[in-house]
mmCIF file of C-alpha atoms in Angstrom:
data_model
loop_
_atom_site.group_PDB
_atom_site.id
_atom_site.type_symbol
_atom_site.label_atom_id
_atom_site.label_comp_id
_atom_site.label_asym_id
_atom_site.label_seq_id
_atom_site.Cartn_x
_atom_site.Cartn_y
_atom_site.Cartn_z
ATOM 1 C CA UNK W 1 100.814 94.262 -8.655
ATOM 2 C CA UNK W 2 101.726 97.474 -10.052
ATOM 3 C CA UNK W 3 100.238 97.226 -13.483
ATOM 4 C CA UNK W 4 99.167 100.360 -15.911
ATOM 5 C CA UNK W 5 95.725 101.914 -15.892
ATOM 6 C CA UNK W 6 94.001 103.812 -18.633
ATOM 7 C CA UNK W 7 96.169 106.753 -19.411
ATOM 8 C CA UNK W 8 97.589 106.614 -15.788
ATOM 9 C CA UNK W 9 101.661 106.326 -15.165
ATOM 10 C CA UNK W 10 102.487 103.730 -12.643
ATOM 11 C CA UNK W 11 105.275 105.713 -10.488
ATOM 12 C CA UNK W 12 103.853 108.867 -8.737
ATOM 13 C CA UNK W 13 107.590 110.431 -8.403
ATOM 14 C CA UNK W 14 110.894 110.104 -10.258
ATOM 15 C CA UNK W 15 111.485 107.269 -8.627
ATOM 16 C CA UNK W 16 114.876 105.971 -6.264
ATOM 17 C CA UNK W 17 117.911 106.217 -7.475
ATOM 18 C CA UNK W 18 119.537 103.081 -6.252
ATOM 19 C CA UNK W 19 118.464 99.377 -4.730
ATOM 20 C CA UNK W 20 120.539 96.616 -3.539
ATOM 21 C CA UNK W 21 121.200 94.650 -6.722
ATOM 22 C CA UNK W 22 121.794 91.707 -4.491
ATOM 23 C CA UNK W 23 117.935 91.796 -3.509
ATOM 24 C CA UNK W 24 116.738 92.126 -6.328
ATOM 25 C CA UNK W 25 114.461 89.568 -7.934
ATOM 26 C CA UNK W 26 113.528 91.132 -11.273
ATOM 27 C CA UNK W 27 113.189 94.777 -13.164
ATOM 28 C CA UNK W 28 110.370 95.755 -15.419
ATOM 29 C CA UNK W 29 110.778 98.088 -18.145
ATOM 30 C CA UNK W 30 108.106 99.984 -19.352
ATOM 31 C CA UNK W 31 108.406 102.018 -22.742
ATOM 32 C CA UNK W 32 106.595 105.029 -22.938
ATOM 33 C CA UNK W 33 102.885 104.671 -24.562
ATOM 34 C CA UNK W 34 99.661 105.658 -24.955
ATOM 35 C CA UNK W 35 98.732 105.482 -21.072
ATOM 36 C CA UNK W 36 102.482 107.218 -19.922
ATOM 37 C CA UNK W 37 104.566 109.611 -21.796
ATOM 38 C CA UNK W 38 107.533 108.570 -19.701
ATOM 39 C CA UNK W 39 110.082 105.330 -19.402
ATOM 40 C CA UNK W 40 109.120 103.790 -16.242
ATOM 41 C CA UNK W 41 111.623 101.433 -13.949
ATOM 42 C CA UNK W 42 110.087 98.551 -11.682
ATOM 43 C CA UNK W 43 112.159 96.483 -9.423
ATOM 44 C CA UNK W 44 110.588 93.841 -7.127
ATOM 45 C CA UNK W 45 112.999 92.813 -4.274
ATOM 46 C CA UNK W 46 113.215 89.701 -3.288
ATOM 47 C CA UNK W 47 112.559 89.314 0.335
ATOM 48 C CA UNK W 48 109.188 91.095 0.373
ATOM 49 C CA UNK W 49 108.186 91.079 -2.977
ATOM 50 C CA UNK W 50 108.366 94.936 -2.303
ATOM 51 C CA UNK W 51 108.041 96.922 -6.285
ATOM 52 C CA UNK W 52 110.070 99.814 -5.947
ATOM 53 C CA UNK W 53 109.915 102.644 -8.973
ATOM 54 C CA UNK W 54 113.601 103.644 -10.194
ATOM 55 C CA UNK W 55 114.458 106.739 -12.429
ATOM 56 C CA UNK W 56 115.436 105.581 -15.821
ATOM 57 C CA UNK W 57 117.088 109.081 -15.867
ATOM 58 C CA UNK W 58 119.761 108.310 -13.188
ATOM 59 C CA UNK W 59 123.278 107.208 -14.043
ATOM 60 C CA UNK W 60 123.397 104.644 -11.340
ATOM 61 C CA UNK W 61 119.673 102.470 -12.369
ATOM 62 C CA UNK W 62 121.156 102.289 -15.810
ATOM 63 C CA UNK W 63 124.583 100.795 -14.965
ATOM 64 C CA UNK W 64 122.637 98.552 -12.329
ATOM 65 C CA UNK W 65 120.672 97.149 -15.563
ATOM 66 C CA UNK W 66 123.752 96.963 -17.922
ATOM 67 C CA UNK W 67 125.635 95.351 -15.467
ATOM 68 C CA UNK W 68 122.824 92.788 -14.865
ATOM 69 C CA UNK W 69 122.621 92.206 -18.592
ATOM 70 C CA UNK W 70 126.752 91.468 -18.554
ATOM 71 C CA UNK W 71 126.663 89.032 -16.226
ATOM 72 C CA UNK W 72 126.054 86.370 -18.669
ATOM 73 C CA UNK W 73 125.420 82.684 -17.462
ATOM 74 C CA UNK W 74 129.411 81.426 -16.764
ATOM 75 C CA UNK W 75 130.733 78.799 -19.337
ATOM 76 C CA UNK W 76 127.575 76.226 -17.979
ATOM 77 C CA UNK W 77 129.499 73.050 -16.306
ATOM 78 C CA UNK W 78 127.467 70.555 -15.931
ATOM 79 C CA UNK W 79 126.501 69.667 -12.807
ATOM 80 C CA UNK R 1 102.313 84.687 -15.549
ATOM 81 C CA UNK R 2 105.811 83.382 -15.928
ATOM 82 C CA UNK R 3 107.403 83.553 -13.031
ATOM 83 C CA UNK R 4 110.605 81.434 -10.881
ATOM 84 C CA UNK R 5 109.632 78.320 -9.783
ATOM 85 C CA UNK R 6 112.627 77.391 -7.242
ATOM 86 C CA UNK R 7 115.309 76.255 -8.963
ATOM 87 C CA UNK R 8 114.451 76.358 -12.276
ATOM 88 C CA UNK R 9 114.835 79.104 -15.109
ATOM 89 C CA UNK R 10 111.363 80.473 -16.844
ATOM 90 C CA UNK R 11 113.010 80.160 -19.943
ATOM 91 C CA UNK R 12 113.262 76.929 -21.862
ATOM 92 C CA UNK R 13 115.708 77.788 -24.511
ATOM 93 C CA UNK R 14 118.016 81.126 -25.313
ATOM 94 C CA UNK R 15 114.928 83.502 -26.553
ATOM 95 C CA UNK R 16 114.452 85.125 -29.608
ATOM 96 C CA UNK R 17 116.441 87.696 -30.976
ATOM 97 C CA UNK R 18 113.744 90.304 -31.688
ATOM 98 C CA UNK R 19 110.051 91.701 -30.973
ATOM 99 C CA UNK R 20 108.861 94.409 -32.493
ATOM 100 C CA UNK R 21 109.425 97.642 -30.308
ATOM 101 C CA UNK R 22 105.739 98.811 -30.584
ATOM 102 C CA UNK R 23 104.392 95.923 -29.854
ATOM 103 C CA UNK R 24 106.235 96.120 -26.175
ATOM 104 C CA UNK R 25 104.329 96.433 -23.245
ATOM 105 C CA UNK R 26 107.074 95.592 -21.235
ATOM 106 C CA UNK R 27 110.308 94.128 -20.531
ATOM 107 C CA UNK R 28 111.459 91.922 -17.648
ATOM 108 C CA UNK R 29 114.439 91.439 -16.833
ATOM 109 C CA UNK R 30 115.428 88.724 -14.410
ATOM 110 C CA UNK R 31 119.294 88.865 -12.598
ATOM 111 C CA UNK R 32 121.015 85.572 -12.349
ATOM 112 C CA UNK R 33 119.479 83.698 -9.033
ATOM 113 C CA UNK R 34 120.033 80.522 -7.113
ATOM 114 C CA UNK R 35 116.938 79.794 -9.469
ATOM 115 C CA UNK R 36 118.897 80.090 -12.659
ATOM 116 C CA UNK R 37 122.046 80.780 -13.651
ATOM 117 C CA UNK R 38 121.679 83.450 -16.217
ATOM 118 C CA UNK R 39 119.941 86.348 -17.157
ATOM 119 C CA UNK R 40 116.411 86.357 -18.360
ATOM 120 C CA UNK R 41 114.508 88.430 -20.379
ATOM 121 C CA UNK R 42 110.537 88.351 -20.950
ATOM 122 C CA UNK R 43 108.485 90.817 -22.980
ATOM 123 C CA UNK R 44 104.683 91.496 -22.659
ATOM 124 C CA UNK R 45 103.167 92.424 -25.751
ATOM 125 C CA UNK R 46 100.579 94.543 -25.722
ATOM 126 C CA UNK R 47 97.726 93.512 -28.120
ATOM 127 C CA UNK R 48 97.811 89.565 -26.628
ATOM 128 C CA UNK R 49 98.953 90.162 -22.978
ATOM 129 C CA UNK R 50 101.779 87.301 -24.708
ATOM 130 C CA UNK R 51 105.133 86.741 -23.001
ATOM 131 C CA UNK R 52 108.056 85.846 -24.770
ATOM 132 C CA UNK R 53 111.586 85.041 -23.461
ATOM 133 C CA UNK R 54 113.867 87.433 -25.491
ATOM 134 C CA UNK R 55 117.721 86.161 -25.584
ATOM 135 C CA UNK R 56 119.896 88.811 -23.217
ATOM 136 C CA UNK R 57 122.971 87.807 -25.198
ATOM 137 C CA UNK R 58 121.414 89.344 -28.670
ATOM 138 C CA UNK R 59 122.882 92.812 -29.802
ATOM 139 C CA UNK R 60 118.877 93.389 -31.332
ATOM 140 C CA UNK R 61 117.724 92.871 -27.601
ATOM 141 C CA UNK R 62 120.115 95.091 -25.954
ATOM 142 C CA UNK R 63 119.779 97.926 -28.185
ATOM 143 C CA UNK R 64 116.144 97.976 -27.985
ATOM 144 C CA UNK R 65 116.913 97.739 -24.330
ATOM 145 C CA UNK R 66 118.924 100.954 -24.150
ATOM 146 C CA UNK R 67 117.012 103.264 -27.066
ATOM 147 C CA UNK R 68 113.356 102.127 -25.084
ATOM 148 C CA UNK R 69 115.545 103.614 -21.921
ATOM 149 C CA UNK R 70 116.892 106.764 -24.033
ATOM 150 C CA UNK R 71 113.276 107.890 -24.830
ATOM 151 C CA UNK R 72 112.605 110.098 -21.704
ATOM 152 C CA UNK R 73 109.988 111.929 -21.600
ATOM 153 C CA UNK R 74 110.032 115.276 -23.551
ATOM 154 C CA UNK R 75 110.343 118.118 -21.482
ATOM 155 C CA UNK R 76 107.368 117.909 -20.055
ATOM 156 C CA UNK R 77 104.819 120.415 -21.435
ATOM 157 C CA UNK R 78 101.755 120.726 -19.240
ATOM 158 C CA UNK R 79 98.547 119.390 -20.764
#
């Protein structure tokens, strides 16, 4: 897994502006520190368990997360 | 490490409402699934390599959400 080393960023480039919110499985958020003096954007996809660096700088990853943090759990009904 | 077993959320109840921002290695946030119904949120923190479900519905969480993703890096000025 992608995972920081010693004053080393994770993602070479900017990173993609867009993925498929549908396949994604999860998006890790990494604050700037010590070891990278930049916000850094993970998302592992589903099907392939693919991670995938996205550019906290571009309009369209940032909606993709607010979005994901709207969609609260519906009133739960029990099943 | 915490992750989706099938059909069943990682976290047990809603999360807490706050971590402390420097203690943040890094979020994770989790989109609603067929494994669970709502939005999940784990931080790593740093000095134990801990994870802690964080609740997605708290204002705290959110904001630390969007100020760790304001912090870009300063323009950058070659080492």
């Amino acid at each position: 897994a992608l995972t920081h080393r010693r004053g080393r960023c994770i993602c070479p480039g900017q990173g993609s502006d867009f993925v498929q919110p549908q396949s994604l499985e999860k998006m890790e958020v990494f604050p700037k520190s010590s070891s990278c003096d930049r916000v850094e954007i993970i998302a592992t996809l589903k099907s392939t368990g693919e991670q995938r660096c996205l550019n906290p700088n571009s309009p369209r990853v940032k909606k993709m997360l607010t979005r994901i943090m709207k969609k609260r759990s519906a009133k739960s009904t029990s099943k």
